[in-house]
Short mmCIF file of C-alpha atoms in Angstrom, two decimals:
data_model
loop_
_atom_site.label_atom_id
_atom_site.label_comp_id
_atom_site.label_asym_id
_atom_site.label_seq_id
_atom_site.Cartn_x
_atom_site.Cartn_y
_atom_site.Cartn_z
CA MET A 1 -56.45 -28.79 8.16
CA ASN A 2 -59.07 -28.90 5.41
CA SER A 3 -59.64 -31.76 2.99
CA GLN A 4 -57.72 -30.04 0.15
CA ASP A 5 -54.61 -29.68 2.31
CA LEU A 6 -54.93 -33.28 3.46
CA ASP A 7 -55.24 -34.44 -0.14
CA ASP A 8 -52.13 -32.44 -1.10
CA VAL A 9 -50.17 -34.01 1.77
CA ARG A 10 -51.26 -37.50 0.68
CA LYS A 11 -50.28 -36.80 -2.93
CA GLN A 12 -46.88 -35.50 -1.83
CA ALA A 13 -46.31 -38.56 0.36
CA GLU A 14 -47.26 -40.88 -2.52
CA PHE A 15 -45.03 -38.94 -4.91
CA ASP A 16 -42.12 -39.19 -2.46
CA ARG A 17 -42.73 -42.93 -2.02
CA PHE A 18 -42.61 -43.55 -5.80
CA MET A 19 -39.48 -41.42 -6.20
CA SER A 20 -37.73 -43.22 -3.32
CA ALA A 21 -38.62 -46.56 -4.86
CA ALA A 22 -37.31 -45.37 -8.24
CA ARG A 23 -33.99 -44.29 -6.69
CA VAL A 24 -33.56 -47.62 -4.90
CA GLU A 25 -34.40 -49.58 -8.06
CA ARG A 26 -31.94 -47.50 -10.08
CA MET A 27 -29.20 -48.14 -7.50
CA ARG A 28 -29.93 -51.87 -7.78
CA GLY A 29 -29.61 -51.62 -11.56
CA ASP A 30 -33.27 -52.43 -12.25
CA TYR A 31 -33.88 -49.58 -14.69
CA HIS A 32 -37.19 -50.95 -15.97
CA ARG A 33 -38.73 -50.91 -12.51
CA ALA A 34 -37.15 -47.53 -11.81
CA ALA A 35 -38.76 -46.17 -14.98
CA ALA A 36 -42.15 -47.54 -13.94
CA SER A 37 -41.87 -45.99 -10.47
CA VAL A 38 -40.81 -42.58 -11.74
CA GLN A 39 -43.63 -42.63 -14.31
CA GLN A 40 -46.10 -43.24 -11.49
CA ALA A 41 -44.59 -40.30 -9.60
CA LEU A 42 -44.90 -38.13 -12.70
CA ARG A 43 -48.60 -38.98 -12.97
CA ILE A 44 -49.01 -37.33 -9.58
CA ARG A 45 -46.77 -34.32 -10.26
CA PRO A 46 -46.00 -34.06 -14.00
CA GLU A 47 -44.49 -30.60 -13.61
CA ASP A 48 -41.74 -31.71 -11.18
CA ALA A 49 -38.48 -30.94 -12.99
CA ASP A 50 -36.33 -33.14 -10.75
CA ALA A 51 -38.57 -36.14 -11.41
CA ARG A 52 -38.53 -35.42 -15.15
CA GLU A 53 -34.74 -35.24 -15.13
CA PHE A 54 -34.55 -38.48 -13.13
CA ALA A 55 -36.88 -40.11 -15.67
CA ALA A 56 -34.60 -38.95 -18.49
CA ASP A 57 -31.59 -40.39 -16.65
CA VAL A 58 -33.33 -43.76 -16.43
CA ILE A 59 -34.38 -43.59 -20.08
CA ALA A 60 -30.75 -42.89 -21.05
CA ALA A 61 -29.59 -45.83 -18.93
CA LEU A 62 -32.08 -48.03 -20.78
CA GLY A 63 -30.28 -47.19 -24.03
CA GLN A 64 -32.71 -44.65 -25.44
CA PRO A 65 -30.56 -41.51 -25.78
CA GLU A 66 -32.93 -39.87 -28.29
CA LYS A 67 -35.85 -39.84 -25.85
CA ALA A 68 -33.61 -38.74 -22.99
CA ALA A 69 -32.14 -35.91 -25.08
CA GLU A 70 -35.64 -34.60 -25.81
CA VAL A 71 -36.46 -34.45 -22.09
CA TYR A 72 -33.14 -32.83 -21.20
CA LYS A 73 -33.66 -30.24 -23.93
CA GLU A 74 -37.17 -29.43 -22.64
CA LEU A 75 -35.87 -29.14 -19.08
CA PHE A 76 -33.09 -26.77 -20.05
CA HIS A 77 -35.44 -24.76 -22.26
CA ASP A 78 -37.94 -24.42 -19.38
CA ASP A 79 -35.25 -23.53 -16.85
CA PRO A 80 -31.88 -22.34 -18.24
CA SER A 81 -30.35 -22.52 -14.76
CA ARG A 82 -30.51 -26.35 -14.91
CA ILE A 83 -26.91 -26.77 -16.02
CA GLY A 84 -27.01 -30.50 -15.28
CA ALA A 85 -29.77 -30.95 -17.84
CA GLU A 86 -27.73 -29.03 -20.41
CA GLU A 87 -24.67 -31.21 -19.78
CA LYS A 88 -26.74 -34.39 -20.00
CA TYR A 89 -28.34 -33.13 -23.22
CA ALA A 90 -24.88 -32.57 -24.69
CA LYS A 91 -23.73 -36.06 -23.62
CA ALA A 92 -26.87 -37.68 -25.06
CA THR A 93 -26.42 -35.75 -28.32
CA LEU A 94 -22.81 -36.92 -28.56
CA GLN A 95 -23.87 -40.49 -27.82
CA ILE A 96 -26.48 -40.31 -30.59
CA ALA A 97 -23.92 -38.91 -33.06
CA GLU A 98 -21.32 -41.53 -32.12
CA GLY A 99 -23.85 -44.33 -32.56
CA LYS A 100 -24.81 -42.97 -35.97
CA ARG A 101 -21.14 -42.72 -36.98
CA GLN A 102 -20.47 -46.31 -35.89
CA ARG A 103 -23.50 -47.60 -37.82
CA GLU A 104 -22.34 -45.73 -40.94
CA LEU A 105 -18.81 -47.11 -40.56
CA LEU A 106 -20.09 -50.68 -40.18
CA THR A 107 -22.30 -50.23 -43.23
CA HIS A 108 -19.34 -48.90 -45.21
CA ILE A 109 -17.12 -51.80 -44.11
CA SER A 110 -19.76 -54.38 -44.99
CA ASP A 111 -20.42 -52.72 -48.37
CA HIS A 112 -16.69 -52.50 -49.27
CA PRO A 113 -14.92 -55.46 -47.61
CA ALA A 114 -12.00 -55.43 -50.08
CA LYS A 115 -10.92 -51.99 -48.83
CA PHE A 116 -10.44 -53.32 -45.31
CA ALA A 117 -8.90 -56.73 -46.04
CA PRO A 118 -5.28 -57.18 -44.99
CA PRO A 119 -2.79 -57.04 -47.84
CA PRO A 120 -1.77 -60.40 -49.30
CA ARG A 121 1.37 -61.94 -47.82
CA ASN A 122 4.32 -63.12 -49.89
CA PRO A 123 4.99 -66.81 -49.10
CA LEU A 124 8.71 -66.48 -49.92
CA ILE A 125 9.18 -63.67 -47.39
CA ALA A 126 7.18 -65.63 -44.82
CA ALA A 127 9.43 -68.68 -45.35
CA VAL A 128 12.61 -66.64 -44.91
CA LEU A 129 11.27 -64.90 -41.78
CA SER A 130 10.18 -68.18 -40.22
CA SER A 131 13.85 -69.00 -39.60
CA ALA A 132 13.82 -66.51 -36.69
CA PRO A 133 11.22 -67.19 -33.98
CA GLY A 134 8.52 -64.53 -33.90
CA PHE A 135 9.37 -62.78 -37.15
CA GLY A 136 6.61 -64.62 -39.01
CA GLN A 137 4.07 -63.25 -36.54
CA ILE A 138 5.48 -59.76 -36.94
CA TYR A 139 5.24 -60.09 -40.74
CA CYS A 140 1.57 -61.12 -40.38
CA GLY A 141 0.79 -58.09 -38.21
CA GLN A 142 0.86 -59.80 -34.82
CA PHE A 143 3.51 -57.47 -33.41
CA THR A 144 3.09 -58.13 -29.69
CA ARG A 145 2.91 -61.88 -30.08
CA GLY A 146 5.94 -61.90 -32.39
CA ALA A 147 7.97 -59.77 -29.99
CA ILE A 148 7.08 -62.04 -27.06
CA ILE A 149 8.03 -65.19 -29.00
CA PHE A 150 11.30 -63.59 -30.07
CA VAL A 151 12.22 -62.48 -26.54
CA VAL A 152 11.24 -65.82 -24.96
CA SER A 153 13.23 -67.80 -27.51
CA MET A 154 16.48 -65.93 -26.75
#
């Protein structure tokens, strides 16, 4: 075995060690350490598609779907047979869109609070309904609680 072959074997062993550590750390829920380990593995073999996909999985778990989506898209573009990368790209894209929609909705609610306020209650109706246990809660929109109070009081 020449020195080049020996060097390749050492690099492969080191790559495998970093990837094993990354898998264990991900299983333990330590995504930051898993990301560091997989990045070290990628320094050794940056072209390894499985390691790149694993890195994207960890990035997604760290709450960075935009970065993960970019990696998944590259992986699928480079190798269209990687169906898993395509599915993960679609999930990340949906997660990004849903997050954007939620932020827009929260902005809209905070900009127009009057639109989302409950309608004013009529005190006379509330007084009349208070004669029956639970009906006041139902009138105020607490349907389950009102039904429970009504059933328990019978």
